[in-house]
Amino acid sequence: MESFVEEIAKLIVTKNLFSLLLLFEAIWILFFFPGGIAAQGLKSTFDIEFPKQYPAIFWFVALAIFVTALVIAIRKIQKKPPALPDFTERKAIKGLRAFGEDDAEIFAQLQREKDLRECLESLTSNSFRFGILMGESGVGKSSFLQAGILPQLAREEISAQGIYIRFSNRDPFETVYQTLVKELKISETANDQQNLLEIFSLAVAATDKSLILIFDQFEQFFVHCKQKSDRKPFINGLKDWYLASNPLPIKILISIRGDLADRLIEIQKALGYSLSPQEVFRLERFTPEEATKVLQVIALAEELKFDEGFVRQLTAEELASREDGLISPVDLQVLAWTIEGQDSKELQAFSRNAFQKIGGIEGLMTRFLNRTLEARVTEVQKQAAIKVLFAMTDLDRNVRVGALTIEDLQQKMQGTLTASEIREATQWLANPGVRLLTPVQQDGTELYELAHERLIPALREVAGKELTSADKANQLLDRRVNEWLGNRRSSRYLFNWRELGLIRQQKPFLVWGANHKNKEKLLQRSWRRLYKQLVAVGMVLVFGLVGLGWWYSPQGQIQQVRWELPDLSERVSYEYRAKAAIAFLKNGNLQQTSAIVESISDSYFKAEVLTTIAETYGKIEDFPEAAKSLEQAIAA
């Protein structure tokens, strides 16, 4: 019962009129269908006679509900979006996705030769054991590792084997273990899969080469292991490996976002290492000269027209940062993607005319996101896509939340979108022609993650209207949780149904902050109170409907007459009072009979009634009462 009421509450709060109408239609047909079981039960229980026009009324109401639901459904039907170009075979333009090992040939031409050479020299030197690769979001760290470092380590003359391990929201031990098992085809199972040293030992035994483990997106380790106690087991595992008396032939390179690199101090203190300049690598953005050469390579590979003079001016004056004059690789990719995606062949060019037509460079990422979302036919579809993108974002830290399955998203976004809307939006966002989400395969399961963290500021800007309501929800949540805690968790500070509706609708945009647990408790108690209130209201409605049905039933009508007769008897003649008293007597209501007899002051009618009462008692052989009534008749 509680679950049923909870589901109805969610439908009301989320204003899911379509589902509510279907529910009402089912109840209407079940309980009020002419000749149906429920209708016959009501008829026999309350002795109700339906009017002759009832079947027509029934079908009119049923049809009206159906047509209304149909209209709402038609408005929600999502038209098939226009066909999107297929980017599967594209080599040089990746949009927001990283280059992979298969792209080594094209990546070698993208101005990273010096960085690759320095990093490889350090990784393959005998003295190297542990190092760090850092760089800001969008600089191309994952591409550098997958399309640059890994293919170079795969050369025959290299005695080490590189293994790429991408960290996400999964357990770090599981991430490392499962990747090593897959890449090295390890058949033996680790006795303790939470023991990093044992996992490393199995990996070493499975190959005749030394291993270079590349931990990419390592900021996810700190994002998802929020407490120091959560991080301690894995850091202790790294410590056991690093300080082992007989070191294993394993080297580790950690790749992390530049603005989160200070979090590695925790690992440095545990391991006690002191890194040299040859063990710390910083991937920088491109100079205008390098950016021009990168765009030239892209244009040649994708057969796009290239005006070198214009592009040199463009990179120096438009694309370069006003602070340091450098250009982010991801901006070049978005620019190239925008150019290639133009309808006209004339505009598919790195030329002044093409750039004027697409509106210039200002706000490139925001316009790129807007242009992509314009492919969504309806505003409902567009908002669904935006909400899914926000669900993939940790707004507290401005980072990705990690890889999630569609089922994870449906659970996380419950109450904001339907399961089918979430599935459709997710699959569309991961479409090769969209690429705002990246599909990830883990143990045969398909997961999805935000294509790039550079999307987050643009996403906030694009969703500005949506975030207006989100800001209200966040402010309400912050203020109310402080009031609730400051007043000893008093129930008067729980949310009402309107406030809960606002918070549920903006769930993907909520910033939980340090008060996460208290906010969740406040919401849980508020929902629990709302469910109790709905149950109480439902019970009142049920009893009210039952009482109303009884009121208009034959039994109810008779009872109403019984209640009204005593009052009416005082306003009629003694003759009719006497008849009323006899009627109550025959109905077995002695109390009302006695009351009416007492109200008759005329001795003739009173004696007549008392004589009749005596006769009635005589017929049922209650002689004492019969004698008593006769005595009263004589006395009257």
Short mmCIF file of N, CA and C in Angstrom, two decimals, residues 16 61 66 84 262 269 294 410 492 505 530 555:
data_model
loop_
_atom_site.label_atom_id
_atom_site.label_comp_id
_atom_site.label_asym_id
_atom_site.label_seq_id
_atom_site.Cartn_x
_atom_site.Cartn_y
_atom_site.Cartn_z
N ASN A 16 3.08 14.18 -13.92
CA ASN A 16 3.00 13.21 -15.02
C ASN A 16 1.52 12.97 -15.32
N VAL A 61 -17.41 9.67 -20.29
CA VAL A 61 -16.29 9.98 -19.39
C VAL A 61 -15.05 9.19 -19.79
N PHE A 66 -9.65 9.13 -22.28
CA PHE A 66 -8.76 8.54 -23.28
C PHE A 66 -8.27 9.59 -24.28
N LEU A 84 22.32 12.17 -38.61
CA LEU A 84 23.55 12.86 -38.28
C LEU A 84 24.72 12.25 -39.05
N ASP A 262 47.81 18.86 -6.85
CA ASP A 262 48.25 19.00 -5.46
C ASP A 262 47.73 17.87 -4.58
N LYS A 269 53.68 11.82 0.47
CA LYS A 269 54.02 11.65 1.88
C LYS A 269 54.08 10.17 2.26
N VAL A 294 48.85 22.14 -36.75
CA VAL A 294 47.87 21.09 -36.39
C VAL A 294 46.65 21.19 -37.30
N GLN A 410 19.15 6.00 -14.76
CA GLN A 410 17.71 5.96 -14.48
C GLN A 410 17.47 6.00 -12.98
N ARG A 492 8.60 21.09 11.67
CA ARG A 492 8.03 22.29 11.03
C ARG A 492 8.93 22.80 9.91
N GLN A 505 12.63 17.89 -9.44
CA GLN A 505 12.80 18.26 -10.84
C GLN A 505 14.22 18.75 -11.14
N LEU A 530 5.12 13.41 3.66
CA LEU A 530 4.20 13.60 2.55
C LEU A 530 3.42 12.32 2.26
N GLN A 555 -30.97 1.73 2.25
CA GLN A 555 -30.79 1.69 3.71
C GLN A 555 -30.51 3.08 4.27
#
